[in-house]
Amino acid sequence: MSRQAREAHDGFEALAETIVRTLEAAVPGERFESHSWAHAAGGGGVSRLLSDGVCFEKAGVNFSHVHGHALPPAALEGRPDLSGAGFQAVGLSVVIHPRNPHVPTTHANVRYIETEACGDVPPRFWFGGGFDLTPFYPRLEDCVYWHQTAADLCRPFGEELYPRFKNECDRYFYLKHRAEPRGIGGIFFDNLRLADFATTLRFAKAVGQGFLDAYLPILAARRYETWGEREREFQLLRRSRYVEFNLLYDRGTLFGLQSGGRVDSILMSLPPLAGWRDLGHYDKQEPERWLREFFLKPRDWLNPGLSCEWRKQETK
Amino acid sequence: MSRQAREAHDGFEALAETIVRTLEAAVPGERFESHSWAHAAGGGGVSRLLSDGVCFEKAGVNFSHVHGHALPPAALEGRPDLSGAGFQAVGLSVVIHPRNPHVPTTHANVRYIETEACGDVPPRFWFGGGFDLTPFYPRLEDCVYWHQTAADLCRPFGEELYPRFKNECDRYFYLKHRAEPRGIGGIFFDNLRLADFATTLRFAKAVGQGFLDAYLPILAARRYETWGEREREFQLLRRSRYVEFNLLYDRGTLFGLQSGGRVDSILMSLPPLAGWRDLGHYDKQEPERWLREFFLKPRDWLNPGLSCEWRKQETK
């Protein structure tokens, strides 16, 4: 294993521990169960799953380090010259499906990939990752806070990073067939090399820590809000869009399935319950219609400029 | 419109009526709601949806007739010479998600496609379709009956058809990432031209009628069986596999999304409720473990030859 792959491995493994410990501390009594697995082609991972908690209906933290003789198709987009290159991939991903519909679903990921020399193409490495938020009953202040935290963690690494990664996030988490984003976004990056390996690894770790900083206050603010059948029904409807995104578009999911990873770990991102029912009436009702009308639009969340009509609604 | 497209249109439209009337008669008090839509590139369809019934938790009957300037990628597999060919597609599809976990989920489809002359390639037409069964608590006699009915409807059109279409069905409805079929199969055909257009259309209509003949007795036999939380939980788990198949592999779904069809009609096949929860203990419990162990294996259902152990279980 290269020194870099080892450092990414150790860094992401420690980050996974931190995330698991921090989340467990936030929801006393709810515990992750750990499952280690080996990859057929070499390497393996540790999947941690929290099921049926009071606060977290389902939460997963996946760490993996796999090797392969050739990058799978999902990883070749924009890098056709690397077709056939041996690779190592170290990844950490987190998905949280809270039970309370007022608490947003969220996802975070960091990954390190290095390829071996292949024909004329020299060895290469890059990082990818980010985090994004999928609220069902969004609050403006939460969305602003989420993006502000993302911008703050990016700034020490370059002023231009947040706007770039924010736009990439909007582009990536987009359901083309519904002409609708998955949520209110966050940051997303791929093919990333900052000044050097060490700086980029530091940035990836900052993204993992920034995810916790961004999510925990929103969790704390919303977890005790009351909800009932109506909010649950709407949540299950919206979660079905999450499933559609992950199975139709998500490169990480398709990369995992194509590279023969552990299916239950890869699909840990899918919600514990989701429904495809005919609930079009929510498009006309408040507050549900505000989700698609105001929040699921690409927007400068640091200066959201939402209409007065919406603000009146929010302060009711 | 060509005479053939018109005949397929009229034939499938009548078949949709028959299926809707027959299903409604089987579940008194449950009604389909009808929704007509127009396709941006020409043509359109009628979607009929039954929601939240006592017996049918969700059922959909979609009829569509769309035109396009070029076959979408999902329709080009095995026909690369037709890339860029203008086309007409007439289709009818049915999906039923019953509430009672003892009643299998089922799907049927017939479609007619004709392409215009394109470069050196002359105009062409073909039929596709079939039906398949996805039980959660399968009964051997139901599986045999299902396949027997399929074999009986195929026989007048050729002895070789059922075995061929049964194998194609096993190959098609297969979740590669789980190394598991979607259900116990049935028949599946594509690229089909029997002696002539009229014979093939008659066969497609026989498939639609055969679907009703095969499903209704199973529905009648199982709909009043008792069930509770456990069966529901297992059903929701298994339905998640159904979602995975349709979004990851189903050519009809991908064809629809790629050709800009009506999203709610295309995704009508998805279950009203499904869950991705950690329920691995069902792999070790009876009767749930029998599903994967005995039923979700390619099998000659006309002579199933199931083990004595299983037969003892069945007669308990």
XYZ file of C-alpha atoms in Angstrom, chain B:
316
model
C -50.092 6.332 -38.414
C -49.511 2.955 -40.104
C -52.340 0.434 -40.289
C -50.319 -1.860 -38.005
C -49.733 0.806 -35.367
C -53.462 1.588 -35.489
C -54.364 -2.094 -35.004
C -51.913 -2.479 -32.108
C -53.293 0.738 -30.621
C -56.906 -0.444 -30.831
C -56.043 -3.953 -29.644
C -54.054 -2.831 -26.600
C -56.529 -0.121 -25.732
C -59.342 -2.682 -25.666
C -57.155 -5.005 -23.618
C -56.541 -2.225 -21.077
C -60.325 -1.772 -20.766
C -60.833 -5.496 -20.245
C -58.125 -5.672 -17.589
C -59.459 -2.656 -15.690
C -63.063 -3.940 -15.807
C -62.035 -7.457 -14.775
C -59.870 -6.287 -11.880
C -62.558 -3.918 -10.619
C -65.100 -6.734 -10.758
C -62.739 -8.885 -8.666
C -62.469 -6.281 -5.890
C -65.885 -4.651 -5.521
C -65.723 -1.139 -4.149
C -62.180 -0.475 -5.377
C -61.966 1.784 -8.428
C -59.317 2.900 -10.850
C -58.978 6.611 -11.474
C -58.115 7.566 -14.990
C -55.650 10.223 -16.099
C -54.934 11.081 -19.740
C -51.671 12.712 -20.696
C -49.985 13.965 -23.852
C -46.366 13.272 -24.771
C -44.213 16.260 -25.696
C -42.960 14.586 -28.902
C -46.422 13.366 -29.956
C -48.922 10.824 -28.758
C -49.832 10.229 -25.156
C -51.587 7.772 -22.946
C -54.088 6.896 -20.296
C -52.899 5.963 -16.807
C -55.323 4.241 -14.517
C -54.440 4.075 -10.868
C -56.173 2.308 -8.001
C -54.933 3.573 -4.626
C -55.347 2.406 -1.067
C -57.883 -0.322 -1.769
C -58.706 -2.991 0.786
C -57.352 -5.713 -1.487
C -55.141 -3.751 -3.901
C -52.913 -1.399 -1.969
C -51.895 -0.027 -5.364
C -52.637 -1.111 -8.903
C -51.840 0.608 -12.157
C -52.851 0.035 -15.764
C -50.959 2.175 -18.265
C -51.744 2.478 -21.922
C -49.533 4.675 -24.072
C -48.802 5.412 -27.687
C -45.796 7.647 -28.192
C -43.744 8.768 -31.185
C -40.167 9.901 -31.278
C -37.421 11.046 -33.593
C -34.897 8.505 -32.301
C -35.127 5.315 -30.236
C -33.782 5.985 -26.727
C -30.648 4.092 -25.560
C -32.652 1.574 -23.494
C -34.347 0.347 -26.699
C -31.135 0.065 -28.719
C -29.594 -2.865 -26.862
C -29.076 -5.550 -29.482
C -30.251 -3.189 -32.249
C -27.430 -0.675 -32.716
C -28.325 -0.301 -36.418
C -31.553 1.432 -35.377
C -29.739 4.277 -33.660
C -31.426 7.470 -34.828
C -34.514 5.765 -36.247
C -37.875 7.488 -35.785
C -40.329 5.232 -33.981
C -43.797 4.633 -32.665
C -44.335 2.635 -29.482
C -47.683 1.321 -28.285
C -47.602 -0.202 -24.831
C -49.800 -1.578 -22.117
C -48.500 -2.375 -18.660
C -50.099 -3.573 -15.478
C -48.661 -3.729 -11.967
C -50.539 -4.900 -8.889
C -49.287 -4.478 -5.333
C -51.824 -6.276 -3.124
C -52.044 -5.374 0.545
C -52.145 -8.954 1.849
C -48.578 -10.335 1.850
C -49.943 -13.757 0.924
C -51.086 -12.415 -2.444
C -48.175 -12.058 -4.870
C -47.241 -8.825 -6.539
C -47.527 -9.126 -10.299
C -46.686 -7.347 -13.515
C -47.747 -7.751 -17.138
C -46.815 -5.857 -20.255
C -47.320 -5.939 -24.012
C -45.733 -3.503 -26.412
C -45.523 -2.891 -30.132
C -42.697 -0.891 -31.657
C -42.187 0.105 -35.254
C -39.276 2.077 -36.641
C -39.085 4.175 -39.789
C -36.551 3.563 -42.533
C -33.185 4.895 -41.359
C -30.218 5.056 -43.745
C -29.903 1.567 -45.273
C -32.120 -0.002 -42.643
C -35.707 -0.643 -43.796
C -38.756 -0.036 -41.563
C -39.105 -2.705 -38.891
C -41.594 -3.781 -36.247
C -41.538 -6.082 -33.264
C -43.563 -7.003 -30.205
C -42.441 -7.468 -26.647
C -44.058 -8.299 -23.359
C -44.875 -11.012 -20.865
C -45.911 -11.380 -17.261
C -44.200 -12.396 -14.061
C -45.113 -13.131 -10.452
C -43.396 -11.927 -7.273
C -44.716 -13.846 -4.274
C -43.595 -13.179 -0.699
C -45.149 -16.274 0.875
C -45.252 -18.502 -2.196
C -47.377 -21.635 -2.467
C -46.121 -24.363 -4.737
C -49.535 -24.942 -6.312
C -49.802 -21.245 -7.224
C -46.410 -21.237 -8.906
C -47.234 -24.352 -10.915
C -50.627 -22.951 -11.886
C -49.093 -19.634 -12.942
C -46.603 -21.286 -15.257
C -49.103 -23.861 -16.521
C -51.414 -21.048 -17.603
C -48.502 -19.339 -19.345
C -47.564 -22.568 -21.138
C -51.189 -23.151 -22.184
C -51.587 -19.725 -23.741
C -48.333 -20.052 -25.679
C -48.968 -23.570 -27.077
C -51.335 -22.629 -29.955
C -48.604 -20.341 -31.264
C -45.818 -22.927 -31.123
C -44.554 -25.623 -28.748
C -41.179 -23.969 -28.457
C -42.475 -20.597 -27.235
C -43.148 -21.238 -23.536
C -39.752 -22.806 -22.716
C -37.977 -20.043 -24.608
C -39.969 -17.204 -23.050
C -39.783 -18.776 -19.594
C -35.981 -18.806 -19.800
C -35.871 -15.258 -21.117
C -38.043 -14.245 -18.177
C -35.629 -15.842 -15.692
C -32.751 -14.048 -17.367
C -34.480 -10.691 -17.514
C -35.971 -10.386 -14.030
C -32.688 -10.923 -12.269
C -31.031 -8.666 -9.671
C -27.393 -9.092 -10.568
C -26.101 -7.250 -7.483
C -28.006 -9.657 -5.234
C -27.609 -12.743 -7.454
C -31.335 -13.235 -7.028
C -34.353 -13.273 -9.358
C -37.154 -10.777 -8.770
C -39.724 -13.527 -8.331
C -40.735 -16.870 -9.802
C -40.869 -15.512 -13.341
C -43.380 -16.330 -16.032
C -42.818 -15.393 -19.660
C -40.866 -12.604 -21.301
C -40.306 -11.880 -24.979
C -38.786 -9.093 -27.018
C -37.980 -8.608 -30.694
C -40.859 -10.947 -31.493
C -42.357 -11.487 -34.946
C -44.298 -14.716 -35.390
C -45.600 -15.736 -38.870
C -46.859 -12.202 -39.529
C -48.066 -9.033 -37.838
C -51.615 -10.284 -37.292
C -50.486 -13.520 -35.629
C -48.074 -11.686 -33.375
C -50.753 -9.197 -32.358
C -53.105 -12.109 -31.585
C -50.376 -13.615 -29.433
C -49.829 -10.337 -27.569
C -53.570 -10.140 -26.852
C -53.524 -13.763 -25.662
C -50.728 -12.811 -23.237
C -52.892 -10.031 -21.798
C -55.871 -12.343 -21.386
C -53.627 -15.143 -20.077
C -52.322 -12.807 -17.399
C -55.841 -12.382 -16.013
C -56.495 -16.136 -16.250
C -53.279 -16.818 -14.353
C -53.578 -14.181 -11.644
C -57.233 -14.068 -10.641
C -57.429 -17.615 -9.199
C -54.292 -16.963 -7.112
C -55.766 -13.693 -5.881
C -59.015 -15.478 -4.995
C -57.193 -18.275 -3.162
C -54.946 -16.024 -1.023
C -56.749 -12.745 -0.438
C -58.483 -13.785 2.773
C -55.500 -15.479 4.401
C -54.651 -13.927 7.742
C -51.543 -11.861 8.214
C -50.030 -9.512 10.753
C -47.046 -7.288 11.512
C -44.518 -9.981 10.728
C -45.830 -10.724 7.248
C -46.154 -7.005 6.552
C -42.566 -6.352 7.582
C -41.293 -9.128 5.340
C -43.423 -7.895 2.456
C -41.997 -4.365 2.783
C -38.480 -5.786 2.788
C -39.115 -7.836 -0.342
C -40.811 -4.932 -2.068
C -37.553 -2.999 -1.711
C -35.955 -5.587 -4.037
C -38.721 -4.830 -6.500
C -37.796 -1.147 -6.404
C -34.134 -2.005 -6.899
C -34.920 -4.049 -9.978
C -37.140 -1.451 -11.579
C -34.776 1.483 -11.056
C -31.484 -0.323 -11.676
C -32.357 -2.726 -14.491
C -35.824 -2.486 -15.989
C -35.573 -1.484 -19.642
C -39.217 -0.380 -19.769
C -38.684 2.022 -16.872
C -35.436 3.385 -18.292
C -36.961 3.598 -21.815
C -39.824 5.620 -20.373
C -37.630 7.987 -18.375
C -35.174 8.425 -21.253
C -37.907 9.084 -23.822
C -39.513 11.752 -21.662
C -42.710 9.867 -20.819
C -44.963 10.876 -17.935
C -42.935 10.164 -14.787
C -45.858 9.272 -12.544
C -47.101 6.757 -15.119
C -43.695 5.177 -15.627
C -43.031 4.884 -11.904
C -46.553 3.644 -11.208
C -44.895 0.226 -10.966
C -43.180 1.163 -7.708
C -44.773 -0.078 -4.487
C -46.892 2.156 -2.254
C -44.589 1.348 0.649
C -41.226 -0.440 0.838
C -38.412 -0.576 3.310
C -34.675 -1.073 3.473
C -34.231 -2.355 6.981
C -31.805 -4.833 8.465
C -33.996 -7.919 8.538
C -31.433 -10.614 7.861
C -32.988 -12.837 10.523
C -35.715 -13.743 8.040
C -33.103 -15.664 6.077
C -33.049 -18.151 8.947
C -36.750 -18.287 9.830
C -39.549 -20.351 8.392
C -41.557 -19.813 6.351
C -39.703 -16.704 5.134
C -36.460 -18.485 4.378
C -38.242 -20.843 1.980
C -38.745 -17.942 -0.414
C -35.071 -17.505 -1.237
C -34.073 -21.067 -0.577
C -36.594 -22.848 -2.772
C -38.625 -20.414 -4.800
C -36.154 -17.796 -5.968
C -34.193 -20.354 -7.978
C -34.584 -20.933 -11.702
C -36.784 -24.011 -11.779
C -38.919 -26.005 -14.207
C -42.203 -24.944 -12.630
C -44.235 -27.423 -14.652
C -42.225 -30.165 -12.883
C -40.805 -28.361 -9.904
C -39.280 -31.379 -8.102
C -38.966 -29.552 -4.800
C -37.266 -31.382 -1.967
C -39.186 -33.497 0.522
C -38.173 -31.161 3.318
C -39.961 -28.351 1.612
C -43.039 -30.453 0.872
C -43.357 -31.358 4.526
C -43.299 -27.692 5.374
C -45.932 -26.860 2.775
C -48.413 -29.452 4.103
C -48.068 -28.466 7.763
